[in-house]
Short mmCIF file of C-alpha atoms in Angstrom, two decimals:
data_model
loop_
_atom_site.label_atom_id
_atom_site.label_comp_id
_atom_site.label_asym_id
_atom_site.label_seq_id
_atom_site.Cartn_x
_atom_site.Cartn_y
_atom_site.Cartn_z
CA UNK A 1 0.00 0.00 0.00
CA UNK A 2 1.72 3.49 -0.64
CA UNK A 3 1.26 5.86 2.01
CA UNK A 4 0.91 8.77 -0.35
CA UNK A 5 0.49 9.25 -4.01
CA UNK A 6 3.67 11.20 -5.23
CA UNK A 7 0.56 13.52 -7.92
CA UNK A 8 -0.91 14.55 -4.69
CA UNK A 9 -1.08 18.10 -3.92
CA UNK A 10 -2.37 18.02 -0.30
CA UNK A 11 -0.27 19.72 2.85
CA UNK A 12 -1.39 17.44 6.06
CA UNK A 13 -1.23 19.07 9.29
CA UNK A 14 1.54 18.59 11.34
CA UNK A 15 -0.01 17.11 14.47
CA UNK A 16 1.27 15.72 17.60
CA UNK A 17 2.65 12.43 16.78
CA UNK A 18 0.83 9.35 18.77
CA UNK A 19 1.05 5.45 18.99
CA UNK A 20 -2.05 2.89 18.64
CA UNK A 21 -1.24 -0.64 19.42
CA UNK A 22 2.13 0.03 17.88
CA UNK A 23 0.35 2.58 14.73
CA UNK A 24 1.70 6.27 14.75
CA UNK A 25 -0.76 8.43 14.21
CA UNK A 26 -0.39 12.25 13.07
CA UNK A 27 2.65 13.78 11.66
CA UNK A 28 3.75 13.01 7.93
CA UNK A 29 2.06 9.15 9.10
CA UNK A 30 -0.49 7.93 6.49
CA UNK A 31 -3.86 8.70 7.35
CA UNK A 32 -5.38 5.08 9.08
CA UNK A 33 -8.26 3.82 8.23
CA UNK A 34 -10.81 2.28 11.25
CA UNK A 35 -14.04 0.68 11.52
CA UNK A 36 -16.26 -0.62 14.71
CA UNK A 37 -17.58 -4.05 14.88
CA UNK A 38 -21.45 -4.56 15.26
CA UNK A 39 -21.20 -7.66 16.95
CA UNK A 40 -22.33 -8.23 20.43
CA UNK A 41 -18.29 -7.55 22.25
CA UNK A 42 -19.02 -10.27 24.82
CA UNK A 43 -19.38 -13.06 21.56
CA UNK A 44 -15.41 -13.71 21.46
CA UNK A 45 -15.33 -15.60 18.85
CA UNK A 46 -18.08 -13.54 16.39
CA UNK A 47 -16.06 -10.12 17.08
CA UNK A 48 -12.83 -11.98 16.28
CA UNK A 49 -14.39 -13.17 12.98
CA UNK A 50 -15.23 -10.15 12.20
CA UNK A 51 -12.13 -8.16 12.97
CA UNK A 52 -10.33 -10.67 10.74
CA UNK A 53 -12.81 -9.76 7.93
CA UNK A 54 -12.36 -6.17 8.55
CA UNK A 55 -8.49 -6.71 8.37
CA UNK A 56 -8.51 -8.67 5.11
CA UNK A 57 -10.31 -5.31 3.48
CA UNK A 58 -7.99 -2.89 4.59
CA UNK A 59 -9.14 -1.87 8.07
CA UNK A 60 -5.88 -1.06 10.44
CA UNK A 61 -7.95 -0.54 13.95
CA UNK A 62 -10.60 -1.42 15.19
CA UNK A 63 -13.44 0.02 17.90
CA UNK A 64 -15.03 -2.30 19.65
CA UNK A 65 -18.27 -1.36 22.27
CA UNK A 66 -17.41 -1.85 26.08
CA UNK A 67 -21.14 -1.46 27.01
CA UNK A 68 -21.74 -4.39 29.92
CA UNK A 69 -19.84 -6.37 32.31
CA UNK A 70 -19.86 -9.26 29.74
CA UNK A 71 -18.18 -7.18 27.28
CA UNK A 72 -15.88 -5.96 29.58
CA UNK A 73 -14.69 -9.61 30.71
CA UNK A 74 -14.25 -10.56 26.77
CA UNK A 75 -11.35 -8.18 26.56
CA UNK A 76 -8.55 -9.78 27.91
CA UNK A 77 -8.76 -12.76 25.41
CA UNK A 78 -9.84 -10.21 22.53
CA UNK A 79 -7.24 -7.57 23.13
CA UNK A 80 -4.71 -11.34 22.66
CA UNK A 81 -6.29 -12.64 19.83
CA UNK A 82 -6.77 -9.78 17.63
CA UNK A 83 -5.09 -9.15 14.60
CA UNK A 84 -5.67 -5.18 15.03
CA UNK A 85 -4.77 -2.91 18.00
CA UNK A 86 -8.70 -2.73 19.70
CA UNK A 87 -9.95 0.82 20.81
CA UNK A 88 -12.54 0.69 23.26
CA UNK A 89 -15.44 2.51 22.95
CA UNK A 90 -17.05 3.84 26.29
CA UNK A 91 -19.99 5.98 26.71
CA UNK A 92 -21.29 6.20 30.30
CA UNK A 93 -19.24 4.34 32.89
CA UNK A 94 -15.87 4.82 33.29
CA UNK A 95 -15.28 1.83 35.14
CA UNK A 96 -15.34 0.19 31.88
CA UNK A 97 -12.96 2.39 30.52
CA UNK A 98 -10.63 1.50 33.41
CA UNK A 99 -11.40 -2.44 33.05
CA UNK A 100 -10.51 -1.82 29.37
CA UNK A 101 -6.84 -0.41 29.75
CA UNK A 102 -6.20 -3.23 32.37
CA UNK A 103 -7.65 -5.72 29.74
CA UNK A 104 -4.80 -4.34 27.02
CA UNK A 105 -6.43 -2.71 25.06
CA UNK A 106 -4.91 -0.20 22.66
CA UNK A 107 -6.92 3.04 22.72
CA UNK A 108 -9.81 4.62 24.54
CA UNK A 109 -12.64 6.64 23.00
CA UNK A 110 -14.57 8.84 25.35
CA UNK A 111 -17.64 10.86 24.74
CA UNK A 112 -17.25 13.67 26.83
CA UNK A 113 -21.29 14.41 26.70
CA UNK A 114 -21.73 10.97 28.32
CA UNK A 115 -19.29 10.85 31.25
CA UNK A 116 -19.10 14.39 32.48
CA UNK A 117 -17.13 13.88 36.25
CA UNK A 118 -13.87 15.18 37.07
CA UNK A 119 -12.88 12.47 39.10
CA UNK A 120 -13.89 9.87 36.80
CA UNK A 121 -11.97 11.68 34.02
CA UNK A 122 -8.92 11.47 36.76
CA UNK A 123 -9.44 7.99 37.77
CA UNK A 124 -9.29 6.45 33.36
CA UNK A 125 -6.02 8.60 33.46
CA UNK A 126 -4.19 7.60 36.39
CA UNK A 127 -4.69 4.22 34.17
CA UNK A 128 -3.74 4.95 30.77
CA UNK A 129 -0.77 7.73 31.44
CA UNK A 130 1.78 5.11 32.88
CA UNK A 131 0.75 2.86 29.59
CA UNK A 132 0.77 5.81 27.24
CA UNK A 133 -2.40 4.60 26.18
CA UNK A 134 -4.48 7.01 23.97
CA UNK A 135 -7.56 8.69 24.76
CA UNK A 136 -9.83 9.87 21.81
CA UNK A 137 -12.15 12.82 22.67
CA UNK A 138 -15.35 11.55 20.87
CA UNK A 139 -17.64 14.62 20.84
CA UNK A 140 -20.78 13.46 19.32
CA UNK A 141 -23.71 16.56 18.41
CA UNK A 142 -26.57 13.92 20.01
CA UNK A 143 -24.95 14.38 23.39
CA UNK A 144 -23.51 17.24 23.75
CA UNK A 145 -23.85 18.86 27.55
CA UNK A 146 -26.75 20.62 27.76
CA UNK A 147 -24.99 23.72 28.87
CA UNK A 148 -23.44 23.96 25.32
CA UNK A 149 -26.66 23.22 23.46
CA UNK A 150 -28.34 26.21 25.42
CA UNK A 151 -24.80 28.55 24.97
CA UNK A 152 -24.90 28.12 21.22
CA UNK A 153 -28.83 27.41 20.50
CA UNK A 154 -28.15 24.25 18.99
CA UNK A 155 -25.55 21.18 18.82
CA UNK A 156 -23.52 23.28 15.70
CA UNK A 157 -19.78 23.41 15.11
CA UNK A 158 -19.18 26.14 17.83
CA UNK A 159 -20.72 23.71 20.77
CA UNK A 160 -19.06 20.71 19.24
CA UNK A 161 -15.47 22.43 19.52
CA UNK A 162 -15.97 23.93 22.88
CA UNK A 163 -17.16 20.24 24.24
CA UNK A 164 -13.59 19.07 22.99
CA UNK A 165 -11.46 21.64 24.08
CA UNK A 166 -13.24 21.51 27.45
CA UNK A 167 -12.21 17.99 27.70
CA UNK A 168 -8.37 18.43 26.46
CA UNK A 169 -8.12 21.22 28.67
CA UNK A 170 -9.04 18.74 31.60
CA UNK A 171 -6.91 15.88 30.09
CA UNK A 172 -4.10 18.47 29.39
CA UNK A 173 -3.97 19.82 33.63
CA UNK A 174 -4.12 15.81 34.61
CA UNK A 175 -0.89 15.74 32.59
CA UNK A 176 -2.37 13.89 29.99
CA UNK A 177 -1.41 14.89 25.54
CA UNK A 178 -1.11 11.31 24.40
CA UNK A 179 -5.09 12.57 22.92
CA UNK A 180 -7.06 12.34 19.87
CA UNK A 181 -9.95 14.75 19.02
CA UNK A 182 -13.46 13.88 16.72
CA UNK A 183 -16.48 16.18 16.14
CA UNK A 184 -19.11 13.93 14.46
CA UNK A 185 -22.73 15.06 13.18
CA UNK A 186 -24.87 13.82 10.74
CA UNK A 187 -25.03 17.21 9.00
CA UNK A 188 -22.04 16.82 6.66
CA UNK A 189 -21.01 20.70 6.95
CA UNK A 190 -21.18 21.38 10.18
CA UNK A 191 -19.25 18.47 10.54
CA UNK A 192 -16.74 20.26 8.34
CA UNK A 193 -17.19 23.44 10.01
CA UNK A 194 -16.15 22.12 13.01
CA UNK A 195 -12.96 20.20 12.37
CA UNK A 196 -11.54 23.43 10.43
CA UNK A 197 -12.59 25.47 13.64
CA UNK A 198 -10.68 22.84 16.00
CA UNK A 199 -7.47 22.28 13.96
CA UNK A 200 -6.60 26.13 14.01
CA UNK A 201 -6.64 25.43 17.53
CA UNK A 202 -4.83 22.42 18.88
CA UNK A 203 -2.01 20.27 17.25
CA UNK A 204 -4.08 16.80 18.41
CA UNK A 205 -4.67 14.18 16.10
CA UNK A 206 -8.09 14.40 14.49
CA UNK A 207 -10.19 11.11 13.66
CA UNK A 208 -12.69 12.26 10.96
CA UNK A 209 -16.13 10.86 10.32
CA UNK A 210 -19.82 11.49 9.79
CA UNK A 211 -21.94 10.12 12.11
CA UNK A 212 -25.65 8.40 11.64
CA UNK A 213 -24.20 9.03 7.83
CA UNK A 214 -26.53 6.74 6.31
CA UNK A 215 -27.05 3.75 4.45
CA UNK A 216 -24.90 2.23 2.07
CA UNK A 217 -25.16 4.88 -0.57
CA UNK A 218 -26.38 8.03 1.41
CA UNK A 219 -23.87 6.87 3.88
CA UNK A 220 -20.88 6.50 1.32
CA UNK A 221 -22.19 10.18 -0.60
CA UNK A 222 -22.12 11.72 2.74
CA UNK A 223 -18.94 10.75 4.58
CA UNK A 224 -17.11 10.51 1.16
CA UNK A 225 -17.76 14.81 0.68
CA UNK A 226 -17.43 15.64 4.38
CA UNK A 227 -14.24 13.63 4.72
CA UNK A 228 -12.78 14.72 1.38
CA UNK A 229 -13.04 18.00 1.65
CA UNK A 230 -10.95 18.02 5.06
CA UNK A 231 -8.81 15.50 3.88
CA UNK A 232 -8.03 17.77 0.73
CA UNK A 233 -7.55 20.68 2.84
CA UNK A 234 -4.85 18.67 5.29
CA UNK A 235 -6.81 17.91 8.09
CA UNK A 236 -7.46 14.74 9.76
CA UNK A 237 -5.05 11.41 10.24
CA UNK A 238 -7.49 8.61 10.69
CA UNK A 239 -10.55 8.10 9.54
CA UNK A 240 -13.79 5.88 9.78
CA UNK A 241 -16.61 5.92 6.65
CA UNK A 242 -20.28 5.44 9.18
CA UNK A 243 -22.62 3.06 7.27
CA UNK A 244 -25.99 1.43 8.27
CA UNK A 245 -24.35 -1.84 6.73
CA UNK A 246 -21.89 -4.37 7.43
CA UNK A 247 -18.54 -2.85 8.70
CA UNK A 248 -16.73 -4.41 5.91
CA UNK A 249 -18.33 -1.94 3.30
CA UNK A 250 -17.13 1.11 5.78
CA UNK A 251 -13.54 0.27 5.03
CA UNK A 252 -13.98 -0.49 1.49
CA UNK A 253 -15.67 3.01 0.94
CA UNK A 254 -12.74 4.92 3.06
CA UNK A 255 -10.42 2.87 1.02
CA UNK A 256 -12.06 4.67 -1.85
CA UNK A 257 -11.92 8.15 -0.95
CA UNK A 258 -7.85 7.39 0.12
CA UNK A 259 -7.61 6.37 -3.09
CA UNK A 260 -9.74 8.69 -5.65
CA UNK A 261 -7.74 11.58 -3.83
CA UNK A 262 -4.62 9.88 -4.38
CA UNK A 263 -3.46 9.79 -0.38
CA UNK A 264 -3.35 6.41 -0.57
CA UNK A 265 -3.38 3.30 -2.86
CA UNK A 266 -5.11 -0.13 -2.35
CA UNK A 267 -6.28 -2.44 -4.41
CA UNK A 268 -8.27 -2.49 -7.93
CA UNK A 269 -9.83 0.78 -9.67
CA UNK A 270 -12.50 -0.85 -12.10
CA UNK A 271 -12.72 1.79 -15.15
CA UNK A 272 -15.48 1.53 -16.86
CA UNK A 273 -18.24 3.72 -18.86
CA UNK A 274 -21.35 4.83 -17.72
CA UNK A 275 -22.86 2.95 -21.28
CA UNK A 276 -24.77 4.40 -23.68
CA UNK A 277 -26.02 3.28 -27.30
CA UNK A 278 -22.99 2.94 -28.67
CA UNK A 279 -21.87 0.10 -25.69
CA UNK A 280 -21.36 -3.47 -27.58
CA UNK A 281 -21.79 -5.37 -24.14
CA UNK A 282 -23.00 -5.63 -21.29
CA UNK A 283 -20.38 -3.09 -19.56
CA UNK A 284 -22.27 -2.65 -16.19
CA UNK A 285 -22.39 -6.57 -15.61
CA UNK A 286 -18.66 -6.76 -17.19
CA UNK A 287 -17.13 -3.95 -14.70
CA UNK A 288 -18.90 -5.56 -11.64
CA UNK A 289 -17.69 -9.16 -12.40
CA UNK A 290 -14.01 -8.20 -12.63
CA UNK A 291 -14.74 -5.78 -9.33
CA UNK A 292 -15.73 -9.06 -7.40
CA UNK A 293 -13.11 -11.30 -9.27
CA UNK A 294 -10.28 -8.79 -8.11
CA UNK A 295 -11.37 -7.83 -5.00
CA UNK A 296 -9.03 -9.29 -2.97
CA UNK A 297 -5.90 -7.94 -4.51
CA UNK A 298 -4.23 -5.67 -2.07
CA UNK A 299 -1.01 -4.33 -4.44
CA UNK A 300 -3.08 -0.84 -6.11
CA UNK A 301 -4.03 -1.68 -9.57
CA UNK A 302 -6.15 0.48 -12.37
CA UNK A 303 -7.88 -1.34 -14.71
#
């Protein structure tokens, strides 16, 4: 896979520089594509099968939901079997969040309009410091504080960026920078609007995405224009395409945008006509038989 193509005209950020399960992150590092399973965590061995699948398209981590205390006890034995560093992804206790850096796991995500308490904040990173484990600031519009949705009048870009730096800044005074920053909404600009308002700000990492983007098409049209446009304009070093389908079609599409803006290359680009009269064959049924034939060549190819 080549980390950049060398017809590429985009200037990344320089961001703080940060390790997942042994991937940097930020800096002149390619920009890594993620996806979440949809299993049920606590099924070991249906998460693992998927995570495998994931891998063998092109995903590089993973996100897995650490929503019960059967999830939580799964994580030893997945954080040992799986092929890609696991971030866990914790919404309202932060005991689980704790149990999950203990378990091995290689990331947190945190969604600072879910778990709101100082000391709770304090207690995940008395864990992960010593481990350098990373924490990603996962400010969703749905659940934003209500404090923020009343400042602003509504869950836009401004509330969205001031729910992030608010949690930095309290990260940042525990001693804490090994942090990653995401401002998701299902409206694609403000989405947009908010990651160019944060990166003039801080030097973090920033994990794009569109949340509640969709299904497979409206999801893929979505996500594919709000994370283009800040990936053309240099901002954001991983990334994860939100689909209401299987996971394995979210890393094929972000595979697609890496490559169509020529960031990165993977795998086959079918060429083909949109037909017309003039067609001789069947080019539609052609183009999507040599798609499936070649799909799982990894070494970029145009065809």
């Amino acid at each position: 896979m080549d980390n950049q193509s060398e017809n590429t005209i985009i200037v990344r950020r320089n961001t703080h520089v940060l390790e997942v399960g042994g991937i940097r992150i930020g800096g002149n590092n390619p920009v890594v594509v993620q996806s979440m399973t949809n299993t049920e965590t606590a099924d070991l061995k249906a998460t693992l099968a998927q995570i495998r699948r994931l891998q063998k398209v092109g995903c590089e981590i993973v996100r897995v939901a650490v929503n019960s205390r059967e999830a939580l006890a799964a994580m030893p034995e997945l954080c040992k079997r799986s092929p890609l560093p696991v971030i866990a992804d914790i919404q309202f206790d932060w005991k689980m969040a704790v149990g999950s850096i203990k378990a091995g796991v290689a990331g947190l995500r945190l969604n600072p309009g879910n778990l709101r308490k100082a000391e709770h904040i304090k207690a995940v990173v008395a864990e992960a410091l010593p481990r350098k484990i990373p924490i990603r600031v996962g400010v969703n519009a749905g659940s934003l504080d209500r404090d923020l949705v009343l400042k602003y009048g509504a869950p836009n870009a401004d509330a969205m960026v001031e729910s992030a730096l608010r949690e930095a800044r309290l990260l940042e005074n525990l001693g804490f920078d090994q942090i990653k920053i995401s401002l998701k909404s299902s409206d694609v600009m403000e989405t947009v609007f908010a990651y160019e308002k944060i990166s003039m700000l801080v030097n973090y990492p920033l994990h794009l995405g569109i949340t509640e983007a969709g299904t497979r098409l409206c999801g893929a049209v979505a996500s594919s224009i709000g994370i283009g446009i800040l990936l053309y304009r240099g901002i954001g070093d991983t990334l994860r395409v939100s689909l209401a389908a299987p996971p394995e079609e979210e890393v094929r599409v972000a595979w697609m945008i890496l490559n169509s803006m020529g960031i990165r290359r993977r795998g086959v680009q079918v060429v083909a006509c949109p037909t017309c009269a003039r067609a001789e064959f069947d080019v539609v049924k052609v183009a999507d038989a040599i798609e499936r034939k070649l799909a799982g060549i990894v070494k970029p190819l145009r065809i």
